[in-house]
mmCIF file of C-alpha atoms and ligand atoms in Angstrom:
data_model
loop_
_atom_site.group_PDB
_atom_site.id
_atom_site.type_symbol
_atom_site.label_atom_id
_atom_site.label_comp_id
_atom_site.label_asym_id
_atom_site.label_seq_id
_atom_site.Cartn_x
_atom_site.Cartn_y
_atom_site.Cartn_z
ATOM 1 C CA UNK A 1 -0.482 14.029 -5.331
ATOM 2 C CA UNK A 2 -0.654 10.424 -5.827
ATOM 3 C CA UNK A 3 1.477 8.388 -8.391
ATOM 4 C CA UNK A 4 -0.177 8.464 -11.493
ATOM 5 C CA UNK A 5 0.868 4.770 -12.380
ATOM 6 C CA UNK A 6 -0.988 1.986 -10.355
ATOM 7 C CA UNK A 7 1.338 -0.901 -9.285
ATOM 8 C CA UNK A 8 0.233 -3.813 -7.293
ATOM 9 C CA UNK A 9 1.076 -2.454 -4.098
ATOM 10 C CA UNK A 10 -1.665 0.169 -4.118
ATOM 11 C CA UNK A 11 -4.248 -0.329 -1.615
ATOM 12 C CA UNK A 12 -6.397 1.765 -1.012
ATOM 13 C CA UNK A 13 -8.450 1.057 2.655
ATOM 14 C CA UNK A 14 -10.369 4.613 2.498
ATOM 15 C CA UNK A 15 -11.936 3.276 6.522
ATOM 16 C CA UNK A 16 -9.060 1.763 8.144
ATOM 17 C CA UNK A 17 -6.172 4.190 6.974
ATOM 18 C CA UNK A 18 -2.304 3.522 7.330
ATOM 19 C CA UNK A 19 -1.609 3.619 11.235
ATOM 20 C CA UNK A 20 2.584 4.092 11.435
ATOM 21 C CA UNK A 21 4.374 2.703 12.884
ATOM 22 C CA UNK A 22 6.456 4.815 14.894
ATOM 23 C CA UNK A 23 6.354 5.468 18.143
ATOM 24 C CA UNK A 24 7.371 9.080 18.505
ATOM 25 C CA UNK A 25 3.791 11.026 19.344
ATOM 26 C CA UNK A 26 5.034 14.249 17.353
ATOM 27 C CA UNK A 27 5.847 11.436 14.433
ATOM 28 C CA UNK A 28 2.977 9.530 13.583
ATOM 29 C CA UNK A 29 1.235 9.869 9.469
ATOM 30 C CA UNK A 30 -0.944 12.754 9.278
ATOM 31 C CA UNK A 31 -4.671 11.523 8.831
ATOM 32 C CA UNK A 32 -5.858 11.718 5.121
ATOM 33 C CA UNK A 33 -9.161 12.710 4.568
ATOM 34 C CA UNK A 34 -10.953 12.247 1.139
ATOM 35 C CA UNK A 35 -12.235 15.058 -1.250
ATOM 36 C CA UNK A 36 -15.499 16.525 1.399
ATOM 37 C CA UNK A 37 -12.980 17.760 3.842
ATOM 38 C CA UNK A 38 -13.842 21.269 4.104
ATOM 39 C CA UNK A 39 -10.084 22.799 3.940
ATOM 40 C CA UNK A 40 -10.230 21.490 0.372
ATOM 41 C CA UNK A 41 -12.354 24.135 -0.541
ATOM 42 C CA UNK A 42 -10.952 26.760 1.511
ATOM 43 C CA UNK A 43 -7.271 29.332 0.416
ATOM 44 C CA UNK A 44 -4.833 29.003 3.313
ATOM 45 C CA UNK A 45 -3.020 32.345 4.414
ATOM 46 C CA UNK A 46 0.090 32.889 4.310
ATOM 47 C CA UNK A 47 2.647 31.774 7.427
ATOM 48 C CA UNK A 48 3.509 34.732 8.395
ATOM 49 C CA UNK A 49 5.489 33.722 11.425
ATOM 50 C CA UNK A 50 9.656 33.435 12.076
ATOM 51 C CA UNK A 51 12.286 30.729 11.107
ATOM 52 C CA UNK A 52 13.085 27.830 12.354
ATOM 53 C CA UNK A 53 9.452 26.780 13.620
ATOM 54 C CA UNK A 54 9.594 23.817 15.686
ATOM 55 C CA UNK A 55 5.832 23.276 15.042
ATOM 56 C CA UNK A 56 6.337 23.680 10.815
ATOM 57 C CA UNK A 57 9.668 21.653 11.068
ATOM 58 C CA UNK A 58 7.853 18.487 12.623
ATOM 59 C CA UNK A 59 4.397 19.015 10.076
ATOM 60 C CA UNK A 60 7.405 19.065 7.304
ATOM 61 C CA UNK A 61 8.436 15.415 8.128
ATOM 62 C CA UNK A 62 5.113 14.153 9.002
ATOM 63 C CA UNK A 63 4.244 15.403 5.972
ATOM 64 C CA UNK A 64 7.148 13.236 4.032
ATOM 65 C CA UNK A 65 5.544 10.391 5.679
ATOM 66 C CA UNK A 66 2.599 10.028 4.645
ATOM 67 C CA UNK A 67 3.349 11.213 1.146
ATOM 68 C CA UNK A 68 5.614 8.457 1.439
ATOM 69 C CA UNK A 69 3.504 5.816 2.673
ATOM 70 C CA UNK A 70 0.797 6.161 0.779
ATOM 71 C CA UNK A 71 3.486 6.483 -2.178
ATOM 72 C CA UNK A 72 2.024 9.585 -3.112
ATOM 73 C CA UNK A 73 4.302 12.321 -5.403
ATOM 74 C CA UNK A 74 2.895 15.481 -3.306
ATOM 75 C CA UNK A 75 1.102 16.603 -0.255
ATOM 76 C CA UNK A 76 -0.941 19.614 1.112
ATOM 77 C CA UNK A 77 -1.171 19.837 4.582
ATOM 78 C CA UNK A 78 -4.423 21.603 4.130
ATOM 79 C CA UNK A 79 -5.269 17.606 2.730
ATOM 80 C CA UNK A 80 -4.907 16.201 6.191
ATOM 81 C CA UNK A 81 -6.469 19.183 7.831
ATOM 82 C CA UNK A 82 -3.465 20.919 9.170
ATOM 83 C CA UNK A 83 -4.333 24.963 7.955
ATOM 84 C CA UNK A 84 -0.627 25.806 7.069
ATOM 85 C CA UNK A 85 0.044 26.991 3.396
ATOM 86 C CA UNK A 86 2.597 23.710 2.546
ATOM 87 C CA UNK A 87 3.205 21.044 0.612
ATOM 88 C CA UNK A 88 5.992 18.634 0.217
ATOM 89 C CA UNK A 89 6.644 17.093 -3.194
ATOM 90 C CA UNK A 90 9.006 15.108 -5.474
ATOM 91 C CA UNK A 91 11.489 16.294 -7.433
ATOM 92 C CA UNK A 92 14.820 14.791 -8.798
ATOM 93 C CA UNK A 93 14.577 11.691 -6.371
ATOM 94 C CA UNK A 94 14.580 14.531 -2.891
ATOM 95 C CA UNK A 95 11.091 15.734 -1.507
ATOM 96 C CA UNK A 96 11.046 19.657 -1.222
ATOM 97 C CA UNK A 97 9.349 21.442 1.697
ATOM 98 C CA UNK A 98 7.125 24.198 0.444
ATOM 99 C CA UNK A 99 6.124 27.111 2.827
ATOM 100 C CA UNK A 100 3.886 30.321 1.133
ATOM 101 C CA UNK A 101 5.130 28.275 -2.272
ATOM 102 C CA UNK A 102 4.191 30.899 -5.051
ATOM 103 C CA UNK A 103 4.765 30.432 -8.811
ATOM 104 C CA UNK A 104 6.155 34.076 -10.536
ATOM 105 C CA UNK A 105 5.705 33.421 -13.952
ATOM 106 C CA UNK A 106 4.680 30.511 -16.251
ATOM 107 C CA UNK A 107 3.833 29.572 -19.593
ATOM 108 C CA UNK A 108 0.731 30.418 -21.571
ATOM 109 C CA UNK A 109 1.676 26.291 -23.471
ATOM 110 C CA UNK A 110 -0.082 23.798 -21.742
ATOM 111 C CA UNK A 111 1.022 19.840 -20.975
ATOM 112 C CA UNK A 112 -2.012 17.438 -20.321
ATOM 113 C CA UNK A 113 -0.873 14.583 -17.685
ATOM 114 C CA UNK A 114 -3.826 12.932 -16.100
ATOM 115 C CA UNK A 115 -3.212 13.605 -12.670
ATOM 116 C CA UNK A 116 -3.747 11.410 -8.906
ATOM 117 C CA UNK A 117 -4.909 12.336 -5.559
ATOM 118 C CA UNK A 118 -4.498 11.362 -2.413
ATOM 119 C CA UNK A 119 -7.809 12.725 -1.899
ATOM 120 C CA UNK A 120 -9.668 11.180 -4.803
ATOM 121 C CA UNK A 121 -7.904 7.446 -4.310
ATOM 122 C CA UNK A 122 -8.636 5.682 -7.272
ATOM 123 C CA UNK A 123 -9.363 9.008 -9.270
ATOM 124 C CA UNK A 124 -7.354 9.362 -12.945
ATOM 125 C CA UNK A 125 -7.949 13.464 -14.078
ATOM 126 C CA UNK A 126 -6.410 15.077 -17.276
ATOM 127 C CA UNK A 127 -5.997 18.637 -16.610
ATOM 128 C CA UNK A 128 -4.474 21.041 -18.836
ATOM 129 C CA UNK A 129 -1.411 22.740 -16.697
ATOM 130 C CA UNK A 130 1.238 24.930 -18.239
ATOM 131 C CA UNK A 131 4.569 23.329 -19.286
ATOM 132 C CA UNK A 132 6.654 25.364 -16.901
ATOM 133 C CA UNK A 133 6.994 27.721 -14.284
ATOM 134 C CA UNK A 134 9.030 30.306 -12.404
ATOM 135 C CA UNK A 135 8.423 29.283 -8.200
ATOM 136 C CA UNK A 136 9.225 29.990 -5.145
ATOM 137 C CA UNK A 137 9.130 28.740 -1.975
ATOM 138 C CA UNK A 138 10.235 28.752 1.511
ATOM 139 C CA UNK A 139 11.802 25.660 2.879
ATOM 140 C CA UNK A 140 10.891 24.844 6.830
ATOM 141 C CA UNK A 141 14.467 26.583 7.843
ATOM 142 C CA UNK A 142 13.773 29.818 6.128
ATOM 143 C CA UNK A 143 15.785 29.547 2.853
ATOM 144 C CA UNK A 144 13.823 31.021 0.129
ATOM 145 C CA UNK A 145 13.802 29.391 -2.914
ATOM 146 C CA UNK A 146 13.480 30.189 -7.091
ATOM 147 C CA UNK A 147 13.118 27.518 -9.143
ATOM 148 C CA UNK A 148 12.158 26.274 -12.706
ATOM 149 C CA UNK A 149 10.724 23.547 -12.935
ATOM 150 C CA UNK A 150 8.955 21.579 -16.427
ATOM 151 C CA UNK A 151 7.705 19.025 -17.095
ATOM 152 C CA UNK A 152 6.180 16.571 -14.056
ATOM 153 C CA UNK A 153 8.085 18.766 -11.570
ATOM 154 C CA UNK A 154 5.612 21.760 -12.500
ATOM 155 C CA UNK A 155 2.504 19.378 -12.685
ATOM 156 C CA UNK A 156 2.900 18.351 -9.290
ATOM 157 C CA UNK A 157 3.854 22.374 -8.321
ATOM 158 C CA UNK A 158 0.716 23.654 -9.737
ATOM 159 C CA UNK A 159 -1.245 21.276 -8.704
ATOM 160 C CA UNK A 160 -0.922 21.615 -5.258
ATOM 161 C CA UNK A 161 -0.627 24.673 -4.944
ATOM 162 C CA UNK A 162 -4.256 24.845 -6.616
ATOM 163 C CA UNK A 163 -4.582 22.682 -3.248
ATOM 164 C CA UNK A 164 -3.648 25.652 -0.795
ATOM 165 C CA UNK A 165 -5.991 28.118 -3.012
ATOM 166 C CA UNK A 166 -9.113 25.810 -1.779
ATOM 167 C CA UNK A 167 -8.597 24.186 -5.824
ATOM 168 C CA UNK A 168 -9.116 20.700 -6.274
ATOM 169 C CA UNK A 169 -8.533 18.786 -9.450
ATOM 170 C CA UNK A 170 -12.034 18.082 -9.934
ATOM 171 C CA UNK A 171 -12.954 21.569 -10.279
ATOM 172 C CA UNK A 172 -11.898 21.840 -13.770
ATOM 173 C CA UNK A 173 -14.501 19.213 -14.905
ATOM 174 C CA UNK A 174 -17.252 20.051 -16.614
ATOM 175 C CA UNK A 175 -20.296 18.232 -14.369
ATOM 176 C CA UNK A 176 -20.926 15.512 -16.643
ATOM 177 C CA UNK A 177 -17.239 14.522 -16.620
ATOM 178 C CA UNK A 178 -17.039 15.345 -13.110
ATOM 179 C CA UNK A 179 -19.848 12.101 -12.402
ATOM 180 C CA UNK A 180 -18.221 10.305 -14.778
ATOM 181 C CA UNK A 181 -14.923 10.353 -13.082
ATOM 182 C CA UNK A 182 -17.201 9.603 -9.229
ATOM 183 C CA UNK A 183 -18.360 6.530 -10.997
ATOM 184 C CA UNK A 184 -15.037 5.228 -12.402
ATOM 185 C CA UNK A 185 -13.848 5.824 -8.894
ATOM 186 C CA UNK A 186 -16.779 4.284 -6.723
ATOM 187 C CA UNK A 187 -16.073 0.871 -8.906
ATOM 188 C CA UNK A 188 -12.183 1.078 -8.572
ATOM 189 C CA UNK A 189 -12.328 1.292 -4.608
ATOM 190 C CA UNK A 190 -15.402 -1.161 -4.855
ATOM 191 C CA UNK A 191 -12.748 -3.880 -7.508
ATOM 192 C CA UNK A 192 -9.858 -2.641 -4.820
ATOM 193 C CA UNK A 193 -11.668 -3.728 -1.959
ATOM 194 C CA UNK A 194 -12.480 -7.352 -3.554
ATOM 195 C CA UNK A 195 -9.461 -7.917 -4.538
ATOM 196 C CA UNK A 196 -7.902 -6.860 -1.012
ATOM 197 C CA UNK A 197 -10.280 -9.327 0.620
ATOM 198 C CA UNK A 198 -9.482 -11.969 -1.520
ATOM 199 C CA UNK A 199 -5.956 -11.626 -0.761
ATOM 200 C CA UNK A 200 -6.403 -11.977 2.472
ATOM 201 C CA UNK A 201 -8.731 -14.516 2.456
ATOM 202 C CA UNK A 202 -5.802 -16.539 0.610
ATOM 203 C CA UNK A 203 -3.030 -15.404 2.404
ATOM 204 C CA UNK A 204 -4.955 -17.399 5.779
ATOM 205 C CA UNK A 205 -5.782 -20.576 3.746
HETATM 206 ZN ZN1 ZN B 301 -3.986 16.526 -5.051
#
């Protein structure tokens, strides 16, 4: 999930992406794909392997790095073209690693919040989400957690779990609203690119 507030440092470069400075091959940041990637429409099956699992540990680190670099608050593996039922999310100053996440119970009361998504740069969509959830997940060490989440963390968890079920935030929109959101996004990206170009030209003067 993308940050819901934009700041001055919010720069989108969809063509080039961001290169990692980390030399270690295994710990390179992951490639972020846009909303056309087929994996974003697929339900990702449960991880049934054993813990600890070296490749999941590395994936957790790479997801955290990638989320941080793009200024996100949640990121699922399939947004990066990785077929694992896993996401990372910000929670109380820490980053949770959630493998095989589940919602065990949820409130009927809903909350509305403008959501962003790293797969839809510059798009913000209001989605109805449960106010609180009882969630369960496993971290990369294999520890199982039960947690009561509410407010923003509950929204992030529901948004990221949707990704693992092949559901995008735009799937909640009616066709006209979807088109309007897309048009706004295109305008936003153009504006950002112009601004970025201007800043660049001014910096080399
Ligand atoms: Zn998202």
